[in-house]
Amino acid sequence: MDREIVHNVVRLSEVTKVFKMGGLQVEALKGIDFAIKAGEYLSIMGPSGSGKSTLFNMIGALDKPTTGRVFIDEVDVAQLDAYELAWLRCRKIGYIFQTFNLIQVMTAIENVTLPMIFAGMSRDEYLEKGMELLRLVGLAERYHHKPSELSGGQQQRVAVARALANDPAIILADEPTGNLDLTTGEEIISLLKQLSTERKVTIISATHDIKMLNVSDRVVWIRDGRIDRVEERAKLKISVGEVV
Amino acid sequence: MKISFNSIKVRFFRSLITTLTLTLAIAFVAYIRSGYELLNAIWTHADLSLQERILAGGYEAVDGRFGTSPKDTWLAILSLIVCVVGIVNAQLMAVTERFREIGTFKCLGALNSFVVRIFLVEAFYQGLLGGLSGSVVGIVVSTVSIAWKVGWPAFRWWPFTGMLLTLGWGLFMAASLSLLGVIYPALVAARMQPAVALRTEQ
Ligand SMILES: Nc1ncnc2c1ncn2[C@@H]1O[C@H](COP(=O)(O)OP(=O)(O)OP(=O)(O)O)[C@@H](O)[C@H]1O
Ligand SMILES: [Mg+2]
């Protein structure tokens, strides 16, 4: 029916990942098969050590799967050369991490503009856009502060602004609220939700945070490197309602 | 460029050690070199008694010229090798400390060449700084020690151009050594998968 609208931004096909440590082999992912539609707000849930971060790295082209394929916009990531891979990470995907990963020696505005510098924008352009993004996350007046001078929530908001720098189609967030208290966590979640509804950005977020469930279109439960179950929003409301 | 400058400023202490290694090595070599420059300059103007005083000071002339003996050359080469090893060591630690930063750069779309370039630029600055301070220290020490033995002619015939050449040569050597020392650590850093780089603890 509506084939055109729902194209797959991300598709994983039998993705496995094995880590070798000395003689020991850890199977972090044991065959993941699924697709993420454009504009979707997807949460990846699962206990610690279930492979969420590993999956996150696969989707974000930050690491290579042991077997299987990862497609972004129906392009096999394994086929890309270093230059195309950098382009993909720069323009197509915005990353948000549990540990913020801001560059400590740079100010907020320098952190936000960095991806735009990599994208080859002119100085005037990226400064203007950088300030606009900081305004969006409510940190315009702290643009000249270093990460060490900002609170955790503020640092994460800078990271969100940075993730938006090149208008990515996908935002990947690995436990974005993991290091934040309840209210700042909620702020970040509503910011992400706002991006998803207003800008139609695809949001993929690994999380432990039950609050994330309420805003998600779909929740994927991971257990032991496998997809346990996938729940749609409608069904979810009921089950959450039952729990409460 | 500004990035590398900033990170030198912040990691001042670590940079200082790398720079100090360079300073010492270059100071030693510049000391030997500028000493001979100075002796040669004085010698051409010296009367017999001054010449005797120079020779009594333990300096040996060959055909009326002072120059590096094989022993000096070996010492100089040795000190430069030690210096490069020291730099590789210090830079490897510096790179390890910055894995997370490198991983972040790569997530944001940095090419490997960008990562390498950051380290090269930093090393170049450190090289210039180490070369400058090392040459100055070397020249000052050699001048003072010769002046100690032969008196004020050391200042009167002080070979300005010769010393300037020594300084330039010191800068060049230090920059080259610094770059040589950083290439391997920089390549290690640039080749990492971003996921691996990001996993390391800060
Ligand atoms: N680089 C690595 N080397 C070795 N083992 C790894 C590596 N990365 C992950 N693992 C292993 O893979 C499994 C999944 O790890 P992963 O980080 O994906 O879990 P997670 O679901 O993100 O957990 P958490 O919620 O605690 O962040 C774990 O058993 C972990 O020990
Ligand atoms: Mg994780």
GROMACS .gro file of C-alpha atoms and ligand atoms in nm:
model
  478
    1MET     CA    1   0.000   0.000   0.000
    2ASP     CA    2   0.217   0.286   0.127
    3ARG     CA    3   0.543   0.135   0.008
    4GLU     CA    4   0.692   0.467  -0.091
    5ILE     CA    5   0.657   0.636   0.244
    6VAL     CA    6   0.793   0.359   0.458
    7HIS     CA    7   1.133   0.292   0.310
    8ASN     CA    8   1.386   0.131   0.541
    9VAL     CA    9   1.655   0.367   0.666
   10VAL     CA   10   1.832   0.086   0.843
   11ARG     CA   11   1.816  -0.284   0.773
   12LEU     CA   12   2.012  -0.557   0.943
   13SER     CA   13   2.044  -0.898   0.793
   14GLU     CA   14   2.164  -1.186   1.008
   15VAL     CA   15   2.413  -0.971   1.190
   16THR     CA   16   2.640  -1.146   1.435
   17LYS     CA   17   2.931  -1.015   1.634
   18VAL     CA   18   3.188  -1.225   1.810
   19PHE     CA   19   3.455  -1.072   2.033
   20LYS     CA   20   3.771  -1.274   2.080
   21MET     CA   21   3.953  -1.217   2.402
   22GLY     CA   22   4.252  -1.443   2.430
   23GLY     CA   23   4.113  -1.794   2.388
   24LEU     CA   24   3.766  -1.684   2.494
   25GLN     CA   25   3.491  -1.602   2.246
   26VAL     CA   26   3.201  -1.379   2.341
   27GLU     CA   27   2.901  -1.389   2.112
   28ALA     CA   28   2.759  -1.043   2.168
   29LEU     CA   29   2.510  -1.064   1.879
   30LYS     CA   30   2.370  -1.398   1.760
   31GLY     CA   31   2.187  -1.311   1.441
   32ILE     CA   32   1.988  -0.991   1.435
   33ASP     CA   33   1.736  -0.943   1.157
   34PHE     CA   34   1.522  -0.637   1.140
   35ALA     CA   35   1.441  -0.313   0.965
   36ILE     CA   36   1.380   0.040   1.085
   37LYS     CA   37   1.149   0.266   0.891
   38ALA     CA   38   1.215   0.630   0.815
   39GLY     CA   39   1.085   0.870   1.077
   40GLU     CA   40   1.039   0.604   1.339
   41TYR     CA   41   1.119   0.650   1.708
   42LEU     CA   42   1.266   0.315   1.807
   43SER     CA   43   1.386   0.207   2.147
   44ILE     CA   44   1.615  -0.086   2.206
   45MET     CA   45   1.559  -0.233   2.550
   46GLY     CA   46   1.736  -0.513   2.728
   47PRO     CA   47   1.931  -0.608   3.035
   48SER     CA   48   2.292  -0.507   3.081
   49GLY     CA   49   2.526  -0.707   2.863
   50SER     CA   50   2.251  -0.812   2.624
   51GLY     CA   51   2.430  -0.652   2.330
   52LYS     CA   52   2.261  -0.313   2.297
   53SER     CA   53   2.578  -0.112   2.261
   54THR     CA   54   2.722  -0.366   2.022
   55LEU     CA   55   2.408  -0.339   1.808
   56PHE     CA   56   2.430   0.039   1.831
   57ASN     CA   57   2.785   0.026   1.693
   58MET     CA   58   2.672  -0.196   1.405
   59ILE     CA   59   2.386   0.033   1.307
   60GLY     CA   60   2.609   0.338   1.334
   61ALA     CA   61   2.883   0.186   1.118
   62LEU     CA   62   3.127   0.230   1.405
   63ASP     CA   63   3.230  -0.134   1.399
   64LYS     CA   64   3.219  -0.423   1.153
   65PRO     CA   65   2.986  -0.719   1.206
   66THR     CA   66   3.154  -1.061   1.219
   67THR     CA   67   2.896  -1.196   0.972
   68GLY     CA   68   2.584  -1.052   0.818
   69ARG     CA   69   2.510  -0.719   0.657
   70VAL     CA   70   2.408  -0.374   0.765
   71PHE     CA   71   2.226  -0.154   0.515
   72ILE     CA   72   2.178   0.217   0.562
   73ASP     CA   73   1.936   0.361   0.307
   74GLU     CA   74   1.965   0.023   0.137
   75VAL     CA   75   2.340   0.064   0.089
   76ASP     CA   76   2.560  -0.211   0.231
   77VAL     CA   77   2.794  -0.042   0.477
   78ALA     CA   78   3.064  -0.303   0.417
   79GLN     CA   79   3.091  -0.185   0.056
   80LEU     CA   80   3.182   0.171   0.150
   81ASP     CA   81   3.539   0.297   0.140
   82ALA     CA   82   3.693   0.509   0.416
   83TYR     CA   83   3.588   0.833   0.254
   84GLU     CA   84   3.224   0.728   0.205
   85LEU     CA   85   3.215   0.590   0.557
   86ALA     CA   86   3.332   0.923   0.698
   87TRP     CA   87   3.071   1.096   0.485
   88LEU     CA   88   2.802   0.867   0.622
   89ARG     CA   89   2.903   0.928   0.982
   90CYS     CA   90   2.926   1.298   0.917
   91ARG     CA   91   2.603   1.368   0.724
   92LYS     CA   92   2.368   1.079   0.767
   93ILE     CA   93   2.395   0.982   1.132
   94GLY     CA   94   2.409   1.185   1.451
   95TYR     CA   95   2.549   1.007   1.756
   96ILE     CA   96   2.461   1.062   2.120
   97PHE     CA   97   2.644   0.870   2.388
   98GLN     CA   98   2.583   0.784   2.749
   99THR     CA   99   2.914   0.950   2.837
  100PHE     CA  100   2.843   1.255   2.617
  101ASN     CA  101   3.186   1.231   2.450
  102LEU     CA  102   3.231   1.600   2.398
  103ILE     CA  103   3.580   1.713   2.312
  104GLN     CA  104   3.703   1.844   2.645
  105VAL     CA  105   3.939   2.106   2.509
  106MET     CA  106   3.671   2.273   2.300
  107THR     CA  107   3.390   2.508   2.395
  108ALA     CA  108   3.022   2.423   2.343
  109ILE     CA  109   3.002   2.608   2.014
  110GLU     CA  110   3.327   2.451   1.889
  111ASN     CA  111   3.193   2.106   1.973
  112VAL     CA  112   2.869   2.172   1.789
  113THR     CA  113   3.037   2.315   1.481
  114LEU     CA  114   3.299   2.039   1.449
  115PRO     CA  115   3.086   1.809   1.228
  116MET     CA  116   3.004   2.105   1.007
  117ILE     CA  117   3.372   2.183   0.969
  118PHE     CA  118   3.426   1.821   0.865
  119ALA     CA  119   3.138   1.863   0.620
  120GLY     CA  120   3.320   2.156   0.463
  121MET     CA  121   3.085   2.441   0.553
  122SER     CA  122   3.209   2.798   0.553
  123ARG     CA  123   3.289   2.968   0.882
  124ASP     CA  124   2.993   3.209   0.873
  125GLU     CA  125   2.754   2.930   0.788
  126TYR     CA  126   2.863   2.694   1.061
  127LEU     CA  127   2.883   2.959   1.331
  128GLU     CA  128   2.531   3.075   1.256
  129LYS     CA  129   2.394   2.723   1.243
  130GLY     CA  130   2.585   2.628   1.557
  131MET     CA  131   2.429   2.912   1.754
  132GLU     CA  132   2.087   2.824   1.617
  133LEU     CA  133   2.129   2.466   1.738
  134LEU     CA  134   2.249   2.577   2.080
  135ARG     CA  135   1.942   2.799   2.101
  136LEU     CA  136   1.727   2.499   2.013
  137VAL     CA  137   1.865   2.304   2.309
  138GLY     CA  138   1.846   2.613   2.529
  139LEU     CA  139   2.217   2.673   2.576
  140ALA     CA  140   2.281   2.973   2.353
  141GLU     CA  141   2.417   3.186   2.635
  142ARG     CA  142   2.666   2.917   2.743
  143TYR     CA  143   2.822   2.883   2.400
  144HIS     CA  144   3.165   2.982   2.525
  145HIS     CA  145   3.181   2.728   2.807
  146LYS     CA  146   3.396   2.417   2.808
  147PRO     CA  147   3.227   2.082   2.884
  148SER     CA  148   3.392   2.080   3.228
  149GLU     CA  149   3.202   2.399   3.309
  150LEU     CA  150   2.863   2.251   3.220
  151SER     CA  151   2.636   2.014   3.412
  152GLY     CA  152   2.574   1.661   3.286
  153GLY     CA  153   2.236   1.754   3.141
  154GLN     CA  154   2.381   2.059   2.971
  155GLN     CA  155   2.667   1.854   2.828
  156GLN     CA  156   2.418   1.605   2.689
  157ARG     CA  157   2.219   1.888   2.532
  158VAL     CA  158   2.536   2.012   2.365
  159ALA     CA  159   2.585   1.657   2.239
  160VAL     CA  160   2.228   1.656   2.102
  161ALA     CA  161   2.296   1.986   1.925
  162ARG     CA  162   2.616   1.839   1.784
  163ALA     CA  163   2.431   1.530   1.664
  164LEU     CA  164   2.196   1.758   1.470
  165ALA     CA  165   2.472   1.962   1.308
  166ASN     CA  166   2.449   1.823   0.957
  167ASP     CA  167   2.073   1.752   0.961
  168PRO     CA  168   2.118   1.375   0.984
  169ALA     CA  169   1.840   1.140   0.879
  170ILE     CA  170   1.915   0.916   1.175
  171ILE     CA  171   1.996   0.992   1.535
  172LEU     CA  172   2.155   0.708   1.725
  173ALA     CA  173   2.155   0.736   2.100
  174ASP     CA  174   2.316   0.483   2.333
  175GLU     CA  175   2.162   0.531   2.676
  176PRO     CA  176   2.137   0.909   2.637
  177THR     CA  177   1.980   0.942   2.980
  178GLY     CA  178   2.200   0.686   3.154
  179ASN     CA  179   2.416   0.941   3.332
  180LEU     CA  180   2.142   1.194   3.404
  181ASP     CA  181   1.895   1.242   3.687
  182LEU     CA  182   1.521   1.195   3.633
  183THR     CA  183   1.421   1.545   3.528
  184THR     CA  184   1.719   1.615   3.302
  185GLY     CA  185   1.666   1.272   3.151
  186GLU     CA  186   1.307   1.367   3.076
  187GLU     CA  187   1.422   1.691   2.915
  188ILE     CA  188   1.651   1.500   2.681
  189ILE     CA  189   1.375   1.250   2.598
  190SER     CA  190   1.123   1.521   2.514
  191LEU     CA  191   1.388   1.697   2.307
  192LEU     CA  192   1.441   1.378   2.108
  193LYS     CA  193   1.066   1.327   2.073
  194GLN     CA  194   1.028   1.683   1.949
  195LEU     CA  195   1.296   1.621   1.685
  196SER     CA  196   1.123   1.305   1.578
  197THR     CA  197   0.782   1.469   1.533
  198GLU     CA  198   0.894   1.807   1.399
  199ARG     CA  199   1.188   1.713   1.182
  200LYS     CA  200   1.091   1.356   1.097
  201VAL     CA  201   1.431   1.235   1.211
  202THR     CA  202   1.460   0.862   1.269
  203ILE     CA  203   1.555   0.808   1.630
  204ILE     CA  204   1.713   0.487   1.748
  205SER     CA  205   1.788   0.474   2.113
  206ALA     CA  206   1.928   0.202   2.338
  207THR     CA  207   1.807   0.244   2.691
  208HIS     CA  208   1.722   0.107   3.034
  209ASP     CA  209   1.487   0.396   3.088
  210ILE     CA  210   1.119   0.303   3.115
  211LYS     CA  211   1.022   0.665   3.041
  212MET     CA  212   1.156   0.614   2.691
  213LEU     CA  213   0.882   0.361   2.624
  214ASN     CA  214   0.606   0.619   2.633
  215VAL     CA  215   0.748   0.820   2.346
  216SER     CA  216   0.861   0.527   2.130
  217ASP     CA  217   0.677   0.412   1.821
  218ARG     CA  218   0.828   0.070   1.860
  219VAL     CA  219   1.032  -0.111   2.120
  220VAL     CA  220   1.275  -0.390   2.044
  221TRP     CA  221   1.362  -0.612   2.336
  222ILE     CA  222   1.704  -0.769   2.320
  223ARG     CA  223   1.806  -1.061   2.529
  224ASP     CA  224   2.136  -1.242   2.512
  225GLY     CA  225   2.228  -1.113   2.166
  226ARG     CA  226   1.892  -1.198   2.010
  227ILE     CA  227   1.574  -1.010   1.948
  228ASP     CA  228   1.335  -1.126   2.215
  229ARG     CA  229   1.021  -0.946   2.098
  230VAL     CA  230   0.913  -0.632   1.918
  231GLU     CA  231   0.627  -0.424   2.047
  232GLU     CA  232   0.426  -0.157   1.869
  233ARG     CA  233   0.325   0.161   2.045
  234ALA     CA  234  -0.047   0.076   2.071
  235LYS     CA  235   0.011  -0.260   2.235
  236LEU     CA  236   0.272  -0.109   2.460
  237LYS     CA  237   0.037   0.141   2.617
  238ILE     CA  238  -0.177  -0.143   2.737
  239SER     CA  239   0.105  -0.345   2.885
  240VAL     CA  240   0.258  -0.041   3.056
  241GLY     CA  241  -0.089   0.045   3.182
  242GLU     CA  242  -0.122  -0.300   3.329
  243VAL     CA  243   0.207  -0.272   3.510
  244VAL     CA  244   0.125   0.064   3.666
  245MET     CA  245   4.527   2.408   1.348
  246LYS     CA  246   4.353   2.573   1.637
  247ILE     CA  247   4.254   2.231   1.765
  248SER     CA  248   4.611   2.119   1.804
  249PHE     CA  249   4.713   2.446   1.962
  250ASN     CA  250   4.438   2.413   2.219
  251SER     CA  251   4.527   2.061   2.310
  252ILE     CA  252   4.891   2.151   2.360
  253LYS     CA  253   4.776   2.420   2.597
  254VAL     CA  254   4.558   2.183   2.794
  255ARG     CA  255   4.792   1.888   2.806
  256PHE     CA  256   5.067   2.126   2.894
  257PHE     CA  257   5.246   1.895   3.130
  258ARG     CA  258   5.263   1.599   2.895
  259SER     CA  259   5.372   1.822   2.608
  260LEU     CA  260   5.633   1.970   2.833
  261ILE     CA  261   5.796   1.630   2.884
  262THR     CA  262   5.807   1.560   2.512
  263THR     CA  263   5.940   1.907   2.448
  264LEU     CA  264   6.195   1.875   2.725
  265THR     CA  265   6.329   1.552   2.575
  266LEU     CA  266   6.384   1.742   2.253
  267THR     CA  267   6.531   2.040   2.433
  268LEU     CA  268   6.793   1.828   2.605
  269ALA     CA  269   6.899   1.639   2.294
  270ILE     CA  270   6.915   1.952   2.081
  271ALA     CA  271   7.092   2.145   2.359
  272PHE     CA  272   7.366   1.885   2.367
  273VAL     CA  273   7.418   1.882   1.992
  274ALA     CA  274   7.390   2.261   1.964
  275TYR     CA  275   7.641   2.295   2.247
  276ILE     CA  276   7.903   2.096   2.057
  277ARG     CA  277   7.831   2.265   1.730
  278SER     CA  278   7.822   2.623   1.855
  279GLY     CA  279   8.137   2.562   2.060
  280TYR     CA  280   8.333   2.487   1.745
  281GLU     CA  281   8.177   2.781   1.563
  282LEU     CA  282   8.293   3.008   1.841
  283LEU     CA  283   8.643   2.861   1.864
  284ASN     CA  284   8.695   2.893   1.490
  285ALA     CA  285   8.578   3.252   1.503
  286ILE     CA  286   8.814   3.341   1.784
  287TRP     CA  287   9.105   3.150   1.638
  288THR     CA  288   9.125   3.358   1.321
  289HIS     CA  289   9.157   3.674   1.529
  290ALA     CA  290   9.372   3.529   1.805
  291ASP     CA  291   9.734   3.625   1.871
  292LEU     CA  292   9.982   3.362   1.987
  293SER     CA  293   9.917   3.391   2.359
  294LEU     CA  294   9.542   3.362   2.306
  295GLN     CA  295   9.595   3.061   2.080
  296GLU     CA  296   9.799   2.902   2.354
  297ARG     CA  297   9.529   2.971   2.605
  298ILE     CA  298   9.270   2.806   2.383
  299LEU     CA  299   9.486   2.497   2.337
  300ALA     CA  300   9.557   2.491   2.710
  301GLY     CA  301   9.180   2.491   2.763
  302GLY     CA  302   9.173   2.140   2.622
  303TYR     CA  303   9.052   2.219   2.269
  304GLU     CA  304   9.235   2.056   1.980
  305ALA     CA  305   9.274   2.215   1.643
  306VAL     CA  306   9.335   2.022   1.322
  307ASP     CA  307   9.506   2.236   1.056
  308GLY     CA  308   9.401   2.547   1.245
  309ARG     CA  309   9.034   2.449   1.243
  310PHE     CA  310   8.818   2.309   1.516
  311GLY     CA  311   8.567   2.048   1.420
  312THR     CA  312   8.369   1.753   1.536
  313SER     CA  313   8.569   1.448   1.625
  314PRO     CA  314   8.424   1.102   1.553
  315LYS     CA  315   8.361   1.071   1.924
  316ASP     CA  316   8.144   1.384   1.923
  317THR     CA  317   7.953   1.260   1.623
  318TRP     CA  318   7.873   0.931   1.789
  319LEU     CA  319   7.763   1.101   2.107
  320ALA     CA  320   7.540   1.334   1.910
  321ILE     CA  321   7.380   1.053   1.710
  322LEU     CA  322   7.329   0.853   2.026
  323SER     CA  323   7.160   1.141   2.203
  324LEU     CA  324   6.930   1.197   1.905
  325ILE     CA  325   6.833   0.827   1.895
  326VAL     CA  326   6.757   0.831   2.266
  327CYS     CA  327   6.551   1.141   2.203
  328VAL     CA  328   6.342   0.979   1.927
  329VAL     CA  329   6.278   0.673   2.142
  330GLY     CA  330   6.169   0.900   2.424
  331ILE     CA  331   5.932   1.088   2.197
  332VAL     CA  332   5.775   0.771   2.056
  333ASN     CA  333   5.718   0.656   2.412
  334ALA     CA  334   5.568   0.983   2.531
  335GLN     CA  335   5.351   1.018   2.220
  336LEU     CA  336   5.220   0.661   2.247
  337MET     CA  337   5.102   0.742   2.598
  338ALA     CA  338   4.954   1.070   2.480
  339VAL     CA  339   4.770   0.889   2.202
  340THR     CA  340   4.636   0.623   2.439
  341GLU     CA  341   4.506   0.896   2.666
  342ARG     CA  342   4.320   1.044   2.374
  343PHE     CA  343   4.161   0.731   2.225
  344ARG     CA  344   3.816   0.850   2.322
  345GLU     CA  345   3.870   1.189   2.166
  346ILE     CA  346   3.995   1.024   1.848
  347GLY     CA  347   3.693   0.793   1.842
  348THR     CA  348   3.465   1.093   1.878
  349PHE     CA  349   3.638   1.274   1.594
  350LYS     CA  350   3.584   0.971   1.374
  351CYS     CA  351   3.216   0.942   1.467
  352LEU     CA  352   3.171   1.300   1.358
  353GLY     CA  353   3.316   1.223   1.019
  354ALA     CA  354   3.689   1.276   1.052
  355LEU     CA  355   3.905   1.092   0.801
  356ASN     CA  356   4.209   0.899   0.918
  357SER     CA  357   4.425   1.163   0.754
  358PHE     CA  358   4.268   1.427   0.976
  359VAL     CA  359   4.365   1.236   1.290
  360VAL     CA  360   4.719   1.191   1.163
  361ARG     CA  361   4.736   1.558   1.074
  362ILE     CA  362   4.638   1.670   1.424
  363PHE     CA  363   4.923   1.474   1.574
  364LEU     CA  364   5.171   1.590   1.312
  365VAL     CA  365   5.084   1.955   1.363
  366GLU     CA  366   5.115   1.921   1.738
  367ALA     CA  367   5.446   1.743   1.705
  368PHE     CA  368   5.568   2.014   1.471
  369TYR     CA  369   5.492   2.287   1.724
  370GLN     CA  370   5.655   2.088   1.999
  371GLY     CA  371   5.955   2.035   1.774
  372LEU     CA  372   5.995   2.404   1.704
  373LEU     CA  373   5.964   2.488   2.071
  374GLY     CA  374   6.208   2.217   2.179
  375GLY     CA  375   6.449   2.312   1.902
  376LEU     CA  376   6.439   2.679   1.996
  377SER     CA  377   6.492   2.628   2.366
  378GLY     CA  378   6.750   2.353   2.310
  379SER     CA  379   6.957   2.559   2.067
  380VAL     CA  380   6.950   2.864   2.294
  381VAL     CA  381   7.055   2.659   2.595
  382GLY     CA  382   7.331   2.487   2.396
  383ILE     CA  383   7.467   2.814   2.256
  384VAL     CA  384   7.460   2.991   2.590
  385VAL     CA  385   7.634   2.707   2.769
  386SER     CA  386   7.909   2.672   2.508
  387THR     CA  387   7.966   3.048   2.501
  388VAL     CA  388   7.990   3.071   2.877
  389SER     CA  389   8.220   2.772   2.908
  390ILE     CA  390   8.457   2.899   2.640
  391ALA     CA  391   8.449   3.251   2.780
  392TRP     CA  392   8.541   3.100   3.113
  393LYS     CA  393   8.864   2.966   2.964
  394VAL     CA  394   8.968   3.232   2.713
  395GLY     CA  395   8.808   3.545   2.856
  396TRP     CA  396   8.638   3.834   2.678
  397PRO     CA  397   8.756   3.758   2.319
  398ALA     CA  398   8.485   3.496   2.324
  399PHE     CA  399   8.230   3.777   2.321
  400ARG     CA  400   8.424   4.011   2.100
  401TRP     CA  401   8.448   3.767   1.810
  402TRP     CA  402   8.118   3.597   1.878
  403PRO     CA  403   8.013   3.458   1.537
  404PHE     CA  404   7.661   3.587   1.497
  405THR     CA  405   7.583   3.423   1.161
  406GLY     CA  406   7.739   3.096   1.266
  407MET     CA  407   7.524   3.090   1.577
  408LEU     CA  408   7.216   3.177   1.379
  409LEU     CA  409   7.292   2.883   1.151
  410THR     CA  410   7.325   2.658   1.453
  411LEU     CA  411   6.988   2.780   1.577
  412GLY     CA  412   6.820   2.720   1.241
  413TRP     CA  413   6.981   2.380   1.219
  414GLY     CA  414   6.860   2.299   1.572
  415LEU     CA  415   6.504   2.398   1.483
  416PHE     CA  416   6.513   2.185   1.172
  417MET     CA  417   6.655   1.883   1.354
  418ALA     CA  418   6.405   1.911   1.639
  419ALA     CA  419   6.105   1.944   1.408
  420SER     CA  420   6.221   1.644   1.203
  421LEU     CA  421   6.287   1.430   1.509
  422SER     CA  422   5.954   1.523   1.661
  423LEU     CA  423   5.769   1.433   1.341
  424LEU     CA  424   5.968   1.111   1.308
  425GLY     CA  425   5.874   1.017   1.664
  426VAL     CA  426   5.503   1.083   1.623
  427ILE     CA  427   5.436   0.906   1.292
  428TYR     CA  428   5.395   0.558   1.437
  429PRO     CA  429   5.168   0.660   1.730
  430ALA     CA  430   4.959   0.875   1.497
  431LEU     CA  431   4.907   0.588   1.253
  432VAL     CA  432   4.807   0.357   1.537
  433ALA     CA  433   4.551   0.611   1.651
  434ALA     CA  434   4.410   0.681   1.307
  435ARG     CA  435   4.359   0.316   1.210
  436MET     CA  436   4.138   0.225   1.506
  437GLN     CA  437   3.771   0.142   1.459
  438PRO     CA  438   3.570   0.419   1.627
  439ALA     CA  439   3.383   0.168   1.841
  440VAL     CA  440   3.707   0.032   1.981
  441ALA     CA  441   3.843   0.378   2.045
  442LEU     CA  442   3.525   0.485   2.225
  443ARG     CA  443   3.521   0.186   2.454
  444THR     CA  444   3.842   0.282   2.630
  445GLU     CA  445   3.802   0.446   2.967
  446GLN     CA  446   3.905   0.806   3.002
  447LIG     N1  447   3.506  -0.486   2.266
  447LIG     C1  448   3.460  -0.592   2.332
  447LIG     N2  449   3.543  -0.693   2.362
  447LIG     C2  450   3.497  -0.801   2.425
  447LIG     N3  451   3.372  -0.820   2.463
  447LIG     C3  452   3.283  -0.725   2.437
  447LIG     C4  453   3.322  -0.606   2.371
  447LIG     N4  454   3.213  -0.526   2.357
  447LIG     C5  455   3.112  -0.594   2.413
  447LIG     N5  456   3.154  -0.713   2.461
  447LIG     C6  457   3.068  -0.815   2.526
  447LIG     O1  458   2.950  -0.826   2.451
  447LIG     C7  459   2.837  -0.837   2.535
  447LIG     C8  460   2.737  -0.726   2.504
  447LIG     O2  461   2.792  -0.602   2.542
  447LIG     P1  462   2.717  -0.464   2.518
  447LIG     O3  463   2.811  -0.355   2.556
  447LIG     O4  464   2.665  -0.460   2.380
  447LIG     O5  465   2.599  -0.473   2.623
  447LIG     P2  466   2.487  -0.365   2.657
  447LIG     O6  467   2.357  -0.430   2.628
  447LIG     O7  468   2.517  -0.237   2.589
  447LIG     O8  469   2.505  -0.350   2.811
  447LIG     P3  470   2.485  -0.219   2.900
  447LIG     O9  471   2.339  -0.202   2.916
  447LIG    O10  472   2.551  -0.255   3.029
  447LIG    O11  473   2.551  -0.106   2.831
  447LIG     C9  474   2.890  -0.832   2.677
  447LIG    O12  475   2.893  -0.965   2.725
  447LIG    C10  476   3.026  -0.774   2.665
  447LIG    O13  477   3.110  -0.830   2.762
  448MG      MG  478   2.576  -0.035   2.657
   0.00000   0.00000   0.00000
